Every structure is written in structure tokens, then in C-alpha cells.
Coordinates of C-alpha atoms and ligand atoms in Angstrom, one line a residue:
M1 CA -12.0 11.3 -12.3
S2 CA -15.0 10.3 -11.4
I3 CA -16.0 6.8 -10.5
K4 CA -19.3 4.9 -11.1
Y5 CA -20.1 2.4 -8.5
D6 CA -22.1 0.4 -10.8
K7 CA -21.9 -3.7 -11.2
S8 CA -22.2 -3.2 -15.1
Y9 CA -19.0 -1.0 -15.4
T10 CA -16.5 -3.8 -15.4
Y11 CA -14.1 -5.5 -17.4
D12 CA -13.7 -9.5 -18.3
I13 CA -12.4 -10.7 -15.5
E14 CA -12.2 -14.1 -16.9
K15 CA -10.0 -12.7 -19.6
V16 CA -7.8 -11.1 -16.8
R17 CA -7.9 -14.5 -14.5
K18 CA -5.8 -15.8 -17.7
D19 CA -2.8 -13.1 -17.2
F20 CA -2.3 -14.8 -13.8
P21 CA -1.1 -18.5 -14.1
I22 CA -1.0 -18.9 -10.3
L23 CA -4.4 -18.5 -10.2
Q24 CA -4.8 -21.9 -11.7
T25 CA -3.2 -23.6 -8.7
E26 CA -5.2 -26.3 -6.8
V27 CA -5.2 -26.3 -3.2
Y28 CA -5.8 -29.6 -1.2
G29 CA -7.7 -30.6 -4.6
N30 CA -9.7 -27.0 -4.8
K31 CA -9.1 -24.0 -7.3
L32 CA -7.1 -21.4 -5.3
V33 CA -9.0 -19.1 -3.8
Y34 CA -6.8 -15.9 -3.2
F35 CA -8.0 -13.7 -0.7
D36 CA -5.0 -12.4 0.9
N37 CA -4.3 -9.5 -1.9
G38 CA -3.7 -6.8 1.1
A39 CA -0.4 -9.0 2.1
T40 CA 0.7 -9.1 -1.2
T41 CA -1.0 -9.5 -5.2
Q42 CA -0.4 -12.2 -7.7
K43 CA 1.6 -11.0 -10.6
P44 CA 0.3 -10.9 -14.7
R45 CA 2.4 -12.7 -16.9
C46 CA 3.7 -9.0 -18.6
V47 CA 5.2 -8.4 -15.3
V48 CA 7.2 -11.7 -15.0
S49 CA 8.4 -11.6 -18.4
K50 CA 9.7 -8.1 -18.3
I51 CA 12.0 -9.3 -15.5
E52 CA 13.3 -11.9 -17.7
K53 CA 13.4 -9.6 -20.7
N54 CA 15.1 -7.3 -18.9
Y55 CA 18.2 -9.7 -17.4
F56 CA 18.2 -11.8 -20.5
N57 CA 18.5 -8.5 -22.9
T58 CA 19.1 -5.3 -21.1
N59 CA 21.0 -5.9 -17.8
A60 CA 23.8 -3.7 -16.8
N61 CA 24.3 -1.2 -14.0
V62 CA 22.6 2.0 -14.6
H63 CA 23.9 5.4 -14.3
R64 CA 27.4 4.1 -14.6
G65 CA 28.3 3.0 -17.5
V66 CA 28.9 4.5 -21.3
H67 CA 28.2 1.3 -22.7
F68 CA 25.2 0.2 -24.7
L69 CA 23.5 -2.0 -21.8
S70 CA 24.3 0.4 -19.6
Q71 CA 22.6 2.8 -21.3
Q72 CA 19.6 1.2 -22.5
A73 CA 19.0 0.1 -18.8
T74 CA 19.5 3.4 -17.6
E75 CA 16.8 4.7 -20.2
E76 CA 14.2 2.1 -19.3
H77 CA 14.8 2.7 -15.2
E78 CA 14.1 6.4 -15.8
A79 CA 11.1 5.5 -18.1
A80 CA 10.1 3.5 -15.3
R81 CA 9.9 6.5 -12.8
E82 CA 8.0 8.6 -15.5
V83 CA 5.6 5.9 -15.5
V84 CA 5.3 6.0 -11.4
R85 CA 4.8 9.7 -11.8
S86 CA 2.0 9.5 -14.4
F87 CA 0.1 7.2 -11.9
I88 CA 0.4 9.1 -8.9
N89 CA 0.4 12.5 -11.3
A90 CA 3.2 13.7 -9.5
R91 CA 4.2 17.0 -10.8
H92 CA 8.1 16.2 -11.6
T93 CA 9.6 12.7 -12.1
H94 CA 12.6 14.0 -9.7
E95 CA 9.7 13.7 -6.7
I96 CA 9.6 9.9 -7.2
I97 CA 12.3 8.0 -5.1
F98 CA 12.6 4.4 -5.5
T99 CA 13.3 2.2 -2.4
R100 CA 12.5 -0.9 -1.3
G101 CA 9.0 -0.6 -0.4
T102 CA 6.4 1.3 1.6
T103 CA 8.4 0.8 4.8
E104 CA 11.8 1.8 3.4
S105 CA 10.0 5.0 2.2
I106 CA 8.2 5.7 5.6
N107 CA 11.5 4.5 7.2
L108 CA 13.7 7.4 4.7
V109 CA 11.2 10.3 5.7
A110 CA 11.0 9.5 9.4
S111 CA 15.0 9.2 9.7
S112 CA 15.5 12.3 7.0
F113 CA 13.0 14.5 8.3
G114 CA 14.0 13.2 11.9
K115 CA 17.8 14.6 11.4
T116 CA 16.2 17.9 9.9
F117 CA 13.6 19.0 11.9
L118 CA 12.3 16.8 14.8
Q119 CA 14.0 17.4 18.7
P120 CA 13.3 15.5 21.7
G121 CA 10.1 16.3 22.7
D122 CA 8.7 17.0 19.3
E123 CA 5.4 15.2 18.6
V124 CA 4.0 13.2 15.2
I125 CA 0.6 12.6 14.7
V126 CA -0.5 9.2 13.5
S127 CA -4.0 7.3 13.6
Q128 CA -5.1 4.4 15.7
M129 CA -5.4 2.6 12.4
E130 CA -1.6 2.5 11.3
H131 CA 0.5 -0.4 10.3
H132 CA 3.2 -0.9 12.5
S133 CA 5.6 0.3 9.3
N134 CA 3.6 4.2 9.9
I135 CA 4.4 3.7 14.2
V136 CA 7.8 2.3 14.6
P137 CA 9.9 4.4 12.4
W138 CA 8.8 7.4 14.3
Q139 CA 9.3 5.7 17.4
L140 CA 12.9 5.4 16.4
Q141 CA 13.4 9.1 16.2
S142 CA 14.8 9.6 19.8
G143 CA 13.0 11.5 22.3
V144 CA 9.6 12.2 19.3
K145 CA 6.4 11.4 21.1
L146 CA 3.2 9.8 19.3
K147 CA -0.1 11.8 19.2
V148 CA -3.1 9.7 17.8
I149 CA -6.0 10.4 15.9
P150 CA -8.8 7.9 17.4
F151 CA -11.3 6.0 15.4
D152 CA -15.2 5.4 16.0
E153 CA -16.6 2.0 16.5
K154 CA -17.3 1.8 12.8
G155 CA -13.9 2.4 12.2
A156 CA -14.0 5.8 11.0
L157 CA -11.0 8.7 11.8
V158 CA -12.7 11.0 14.3
L159 CA -11.3 14.2 12.5
D160 CA -12.6 16.6 14.8
K161 CA -10.0 15.5 17.4
L162 CA -7.0 16.2 14.8
D163 CA -7.2 20.4 15.3
E164 CA -7.3 19.5 19.2
L165 CA -4.2 17.6 18.8
I166 CA -2.2 19.7 16.9
N167 CA 0.0 22.4 19.0
E168 CA 3.4 24.2 18.6
K169 CA 5.5 20.5 19.2
T170 CA 3.7 18.7 16.4
K171 CA 6.2 18.6 13.5
I172 CA 4.2 15.9 10.8
I173 CA 1.0 14.2 10.2
A174 CA 1.4 10.4 9.1
V175 CA -1.7 8.5 7.9
T176 CA -2.6 5.7 6.1
H177 CA -4.6 5.9 3.3
I178 CA -6.6 3.1 3.7
S179 CA -6.5 0.7 6.8
N180 CA -5.0 -2.6 6.1
T181 CA -7.4 -4.2 9.0
L182 CA -10.6 -2.0 8.5
G183 CA -10.7 -0.9 4.8
T184 CA -11.6 2.4 5.6
V185 CA -10.4 4.8 3.2
N186 CA -9.3 7.9 5.2
P187 CA -10.1 11.7 4.0
I188 CA -6.5 12.4 3.1
K189 CA -7.2 15.8 1.4
K190 CA -9.3 16.6 4.2
I191 CA -6.2 15.9 6.6
A192 CA -3.9 17.5 4.2
E193 CA -6.2 21.0 4.4
I194 CA -5.9 20.7 8.2
A195 CA -2.3 19.9 8.5
H196 CA -1.3 22.9 5.8
R197 CA -3.6 25.3 7.9
H198 CA -0.9 24.8 10.5
N199 CA 2.2 24.4 8.3
L200 CA 2.6 20.9 9.0
P201 CA 3.7 18.2 6.3
V202 CA 1.7 15.3 5.7
L203 CA 3.1 12.0 5.1
V204 CA 0.3 9.1 3.4
D205 CA 1.2 5.6 3.9
G206 CA -0.1 4.8 0.4
A207 CA 0.6 1.0 1.0
Q208 CA -2.9 -0.4 0.5
G209 CA -4.0 3.1 -1.1
A210 CA -1.7 2.6 -4.7
A211 CA -3.7 -0.8 -5.5
H212 CA -7.3 0.3 -4.8
E213 CA -7.8 4.2 -5.4
I214 CA -6.9 6.6 -8.3
I215 CA -4.1 8.3 -7.0
N216 CA -3.5 12.1 -7.7
V217 CA -0.8 13.3 -5.3
Q218 CA -1.4 17.0 -6.4
E219 CA -5.0 16.9 -6.2
L220 CA -4.5 15.5 -2.6
D221 CA -2.0 17.9 -1.7
V222 CA 0.4 15.6 0.2
D223 CA 3.8 15.9 1.0
F224 CA 5.2 12.5 1.0
Y225 CA 3.1 9.4 -0.5
A226 CA 4.8 5.8 0.0
F227 CA 3.6 2.4 -1.8
S228 CA 5.0 -1.0 -2.6
G229 CA 5.2 -2.3 -6.0
H230 CA 4.2 -5.6 -4.7
K231 CA 0.9 -4.7 -3.6
V232 CA -0.2 -3.0 -7.2
Y233 CA 0.6 -6.4 -9.1
G234 CA 4.6 -5.7 -9.3
P235 CA 7.6 -7.4 -8.0
T236 CA 8.6 -7.5 -4.1
G237 CA 11.5 -5.6 -3.4
I238 CA 10.7 -2.4 -5.1
G239 CA 8.7 0.6 -3.5
V240 CA 8.0 4.0 -4.1
L241 CA 8.4 7.9 -2.2
Y242 CA 6.7 10.7 -3.4
G243 CA 7.7 13.5 -2.2
K244 CA 7.0 17.2 -3.0
E245 CA 10.3 18.7 -4.4
E246 CA 10.4 21.7 -1.6
W247 CA 10.4 19.1 1.0
L248 CA 12.9 16.6 -0.6
E249 CA 15.1 19.4 -1.1
K250 CA 15.1 20.5 2.4
L251 CA 15.9 16.6 3.9
Q252 CA 18.9 15.2 4.7
P253 CA 20.2 12.2 2.8
Y254 CA 18.9 8.6 4.3
Q255 CA 21.8 6.6 3.2
G256 CA 25.6 7.1 1.9
G257 CA 26.9 5.3 -1.0
G258 CA 27.3 5.2 -4.6
D259 CA 24.6 7.4 -6.9
M260 CA 24.0 10.0 -4.3
I261 CA 26.7 12.0 -4.5
D262 CA 28.1 14.9 -6.2
R263 CA 31.7 15.0 -5.2
V264 CA 33.2 13.0 -2.6
T265 CA 37.0 13.9 -0.8
F266 CA 38.0 12.7 2.8
E267 CA 36.9 16.1 4.2
K268 CA 33.9 16.7 2.5
T269 CA 30.9 15.2 0.4
T270 CA 28.4 17.1 -1.7
F271 CA 25.1 15.3 -2.7
A272 CA 23.5 14.4 -6.3
P273 CA 20.1 16.3 -7.2
L274 CA 16.9 15.1 -6.7
P275 CA 16.0 12.1 -7.0
F276 CA 19.6 10.6 -6.5
K277 CA 20.5 12.2 -3.6
F278 CA 17.7 9.7 -1.7
E279 CA 19.1 6.7 -4.1
A280 CA 22.5 5.4 -2.7
G281 CA 23.8 2.3 -4.3
T282 CA 22.5 0.0 -7.2
P283 CA 18.7 0.8 -7.3
D284 CA 16.5 -2.2 -8.2
Y285 CA 16.5 -1.3 -12.1
I286 CA 14.8 -4.3 -12.9
G287 CA 12.2 -4.1 -10.2
S288 CA 11.5 -0.2 -11.4
T289 CA 10.8 -1.5 -15.1
A290 CA 8.7 -4.7 -13.6
L291 CA 6.8 -2.1 -11.5
A292 CA 6.3 0.2 -14.7
A293 CA 5.0 -3.3 -16.4
A294 CA 2.2 -3.8 -13.8
I295 CA 1.1 -0.1 -14.0
K296 CA 0.8 -0.2 -17.3
Y297 CA -1.1 -3.5 -16.9
V298 CA -3.6 -1.8 -14.3
K299 CA -3.8 1.3 -16.6
S300 CA -4.7 -0.7 -19.5
I301 CA -7.7 -2.5 -17.7
G302 CA -8.6 0.7 -16.3
M303 CA -8.5 2.2 -12.2
D304 CA -11.5 3.7 -12.4
K305 CA -13.3 0.1 -13.5
I306 CA -11.0 -1.8 -10.9
V307 CA -12.0 0.5 -8.3
N308 CA -15.4 -0.3 -9.3
H309 CA -14.9 -3.9 -9.4
E310 CA -13.3 -3.8 -6.0
R311 CA -16.2 -1.8 -4.1
N312 CA -18.8 -3.9 -5.6
L313 CA -17.3 -6.9 -4.7
T314 CA -16.5 -5.6 -1.0
E315 CA -20.0 -4.7 -0.9
Y316 CA -21.3 -8.2 -1.9
A317 CA -19.3 -10.4 0.4
Y318 CA -20.8 -7.5 3.5
K319 CA -24.0 -9.3 2.3
K320 CA -23.0 -12.7 1.7
L321 CA -21.0 -13.1 4.8
S322 CA -23.4 -11.4 7.1
A323 CA -25.1 -14.6 7.1
V324 CA -22.6 -16.8 8.4
K325 CA -23.7 -17.6 12.4
G326 CA -21.8 -15.5 14.6
I327 CA -19.7 -13.2 12.6
H328 CA -18.5 -10.0 13.9
F329 CA -17.1 -7.4 11.6
Y330 CA -14.3 -5.1 12.5
G331 CA -14.5 -1.6 10.0
T332 CA -18.1 -1.1 8.7
T333 CA -17.7 2.3 7.5
G334 CA -19.1 3.5 4.7
G335 CA -17.1 3.7 1.0
K336 CA -14.4 0.7 2.6
S337 CA -12.5 -0.5 0.2
S338 CA -11.5 -4.4 -0.4
V339 CA -10.8 -5.3 2.8
I340 CA -13.2 -7.5 5.2
S341 CA -12.0 -8.7 8.5
F342 CA -14.2 -10.3 10.7
N343 CA -14.1 -12.9 14.0
I344 CA -16.8 -15.9 14.4
V345 CA -17.8 -16.0 17.9
G346 CA -16.1 -19.1 19.6
I347 CA -13.8 -19.9 17.1
H348 CA -10.1 -18.5 17.1
P349 CA -9.3 -17.1 13.7
Y350 CA -6.3 -19.1 13.3
D351 CA -8.9 -22.3 13.2
V352 CA -11.0 -20.1 10.7
G353 CA -7.9 -19.7 8.6
T354 CA -6.5 -22.9 8.7
L355 CA -9.7 -24.9 8.0
L356 CA -10.2 -22.1 4.9
D357 CA -7.2 -22.9 3.2
K358 CA -8.2 -26.7 3.5
L359 CA -10.8 -25.8 1.1
G360 CA -8.6 -23.7 -0.9
I361 CA -8.9 -20.0 0.3
A362 CA -6.4 -18.2 1.4
V363 CA -6.9 -15.6 3.8
R364 CA -4.8 -13.4 6.4
T365 CA -5.4 -14.3 10.2
G366 CA -3.8 -12.9 13.1
H367 CA -2.7 -9.2 14.0
H368 CA -2.1 -8.0 10.5
C369 CA 0.9 -5.9 11.7
A370 CA -1.8 -3.5 13.3
Q371 CA -1.6 -4.4 16.6
P372 CA -3.0 -0.9 18.1
V373 CA -6.4 -1.8 16.2
M374 CA -6.2 -5.4 17.6
Q375 CA -6.1 -3.8 21.5
T376 CA -8.6 -1.4 20.4
F377 CA -10.8 -4.3 19.8
G378 CA -10.0 -6.4 22.4
V379 CA -8.7 -9.2 20.3
E380 CA -5.4 -11.0 19.3
G381 CA -6.3 -11.3 15.7
M382 CA -8.7 -11.4 13.1
V383 CA -9.6 -13.1 10.1
R384 CA -9.1 -10.8 6.8
A385 CA -10.0 -11.3 3.3
S386 CA -8.5 -9.0 0.7
F387 CA -10.2 -8.5 -2.8
A388 CA -7.7 -7.6 -6.1
L389 CA -9.1 -7.0 -9.7
Y390 CA -8.8 -10.6 -10.5
N391 CA -11.4 -11.6 -7.4
T392 CA -14.8 -12.7 -8.8
F393 CA -18.2 -12.9 -6.6
E394 CA -18.4 -16.6 -7.4
E395 CA -15.3 -17.1 -5.3
I396 CA -16.7 -14.6 -2.4
D397 CA -19.9 -17.5 -2.8
Q398 CA -17.3 -19.9 -2.1
L399 CA -15.9 -17.8 0.9
A400 CA -19.5 -18.0 2.6
D401 CA -20.3 -21.6 2.2
A402 CA -17.1 -22.3 3.6
L403 CA -17.6 -20.1 6.3
H404 CA -21.1 -21.8 6.8
R405 CA -19.7 -25.2 6.8
I406 CA -16.8 -24.5 9.6
V407 CA -19.2 -22.9 11.5
S408 CA -21.6 -26.2 11.4
I409 CA -18.3 -28.5 11.9
F410 CA -17.3 -26.2 15.4
H411 CA -21.5 -26.6 16.6
K412 CA -21.0 -30.1 16.1
K413 CA -18.1 -30.5 18.5
Ligands
C6P1 N1 0.7 -4.7 4.9 C1 -0.6 -7.1 5.3 O1 -0.9 -8.1 5.1 P1 5.9 -3.1 2.9 O2 5.8 -4.7 3.9 O3 6.7 -2.3 3.1 O4 5.6 -3.6 1.6 O5 4.3 -2.5 3.3 C2 3.8 -2.3 4.6 C3 2.8 -2.0 4.8 C4 2.3 -0.6 5.2 N2 1.4 0.0 5.4 C5 0.2 -0.8 5.6 C6 -0.9 -0.2 5.4 C7 0.1 -2.0 5.1 O6 -0.8 -2.7 4.9 C8 1.7 -2.6 4.8 C9 1.7 -4.3 4.1 C10 0.7 -6.1 4.6 O7 -1.9 -5.9 5.4 C11 1.6 -7.0 5.5 S1 1.7 -6.7 7.1

């Protein structure tokens, strides 16, 4: 689907904001400006009421009971899987595994792929802009070495280096779709092409991607795509791992327990078919159905319009914030998505974050769980404003005004 990067191609933001009661919160006498969407998004009424409705009307364990409630709960849970499938355009519903979030999805692949395909001395290629969730799970595979695709001074991956990094020890390429610190949208399709030329699978960390891009896993031709429900307006505790059927079939189960088995004896266990082989124990069937409600909600607005609005906000924020004295941006490559990270000369990022909070503006400060990015720029931390479908241009004006105020306070000292 083509996206119009056009200010007029939008939706009724004020109407949408009414769906998110938390946006009316007052913080120290100011109306909340919520710019910490990269960490988690706020929830529309329909998601919260879906949770309540399920607990009050259809709560029963899934895949286990012949009774009415269990049947209903199972139907809803499996219907949610179809909603997720269609959201990312996977070929089959059994390619959608419910997990606790991006972190668990990546750990699942690292561990299961590790058991089957990784030997000490093997190499996994990641990028220099990875979140810790796409670094540490690979380091936990014994004897595995990480090779790193660098990024340039603007925060764009230096893809020319990828071919050089691949050798006979390389077993998988694991990269983020959108950097949570730099906002860079990586050329995933191109990376998958290169990987497949070398017969390597690609895992994509879509924690930021799923909320800010239209995801089509078949078109991207990736082998695994991981994302979290709470970053796409759904609840915490539910996430998704998409895996191509052929890969999921080859991998060992991640955890053992109920639901993931076919037949158990003390001598031997055989496993359930996909997707259940990877879903040991009672699944978060309340979370899955609430996530489906969130996906239906964003689809009702139009993912293309949301992407367009967020790109416009990001561009506008650059222009407005550029006028702040001493501001330095990190990640300035074109086509960025929804994230502005910066520091202001002479002011610690925690001080900027604390003072913004006093003015009602919630941003994230610190290393953003991407310490290698901080090390690259030689900083301890950054201030990050990250946008969502309900943010407005006026809120960005407020952020710019607040930063001007903070700078003037520090200059008076
Ligand atoms: N980033 C942020 O403020 P979980 O915690 O499993 O839902 O997502 C982990 C994760 C993985 N990859 C990327 C690119 C991410 O941005 C995140 C979460 C939050 O940037 C919390 S550190």
C-alpha cells in the first residue's frame, strides 16, 4: 500500500483523543503531553472494555474444556490469532505464536534456533542500533559470537558492510525494523534479500515497527518478526512471534508444559502441531483478544493515515526543536519514524526529562536499553520524544516552548 506523506491525509485527532481517557490527566497542573510512546502506548477505551468484557462474560481456560465458556474463550483467542495474521499479512494463522512480548519472542527464536542450529564458534549478525532484547538472547547461546552491521553518522545502516560480515560461520541475521533510539527505518526487504542469497534466515525486531509501519511479512520476506502488544495500543503481557512455517517446523519447542504436547509418557513426548508447539501453559487469552481489539482500532483509523500523521509530526518536531539553543539530534537520516532523540549542550538528559515532567511533558531519558548506541555517540543517555497516533502539532509546540524555557533557566544559573 502506498502512503501519502501529506498533512491533509489525516483523521479527526480530537475525536481519537477522546478514546484515550488517560490523555486528560493533569500533571502538576498541566495537561499531560505524552511523548513516551516508544516505551508503551496508551490504551483506547475499546481495549480496556474488551478486557473487562472477557473477564465478566467469557472467562475460561482455552483449548481444554468442552463446556460453553471454554469453547467461547477458545473461539475468541483463535479469532485474535487471525486478526494478528491479517495485520501483518502472514500466510497462515499457525505462523502466529502468542508470547509475552518482543523480548520473549526473540528469546524463543534464539533459544530454539540455538538448540537446533547454533554451535560454539558460530556467528549471528545484528546491527549497531539494536535494543538489548536483540543482543543479549543471542549472547546467551553458548560460544556464539556477534558480528555487527555499523550505522553511519546519520544513523543509517551501512549495508555495504553486510556482505563482508557474512561467512560460513554465519547462521542468522537479526535486526531491528525501527531503532527505538534513532528512529531509523531499516531496509528490511533488502536485508532479507541479501540474507536469502546466502541461505540465511532473518529475524526482525518489530517492537517499534509494528506500531509505526504497515507490516507485510510476506512482502518483506522475513523469516521471523517479533512485536509487543503494548506498543500497538494493546495490553502489556501479550506479544507476537511470526515465523515462516518452514522455520517453525524445524525449530525445537521453547518451553515444555501443557498445550504444547501431543502425547506424553515418562519415556517420550511428542509435540502438538503449530502454533501450539511454542505455546506451553495457559496462554494469555485475555491479552490476545484485547490485542485484537487494539489492532481493529488502529485499522479503523487506517494504518496508512497513522503512519502519515506520525511522519508529519516527526518532521515538524525537527523543525521546531532545531531552534532550541544547544540542541544536538541523534539519528537524522531521511524517512525516520516517530522518534526524536537529543541532548542539549551543558544540561544532563535527566535534568531535561525532570524539568519537562514538571511542565506536564512525559519523555524518556537514559540509555533506552540500547547502550551500544550510547557508546557510539559517547554519551550516557539521551532525551527521547516518541510519537503516537493521538499526538498533536500543538503538543510539539509545547515541547519546543518548554525546552526554550529550560535552556533559559540553565543559562541564568
Ligand atoms: N523498548 C523503549 O522505551 P518489550 O519490553 O519486550 O515489550 O520490548 C523490548 C524492545 C525490543 N526492541 C525494541 C526496538 C524496543 O524498542 C523494545 C522496547 C522500550 O524503547 C523499552 S526499553
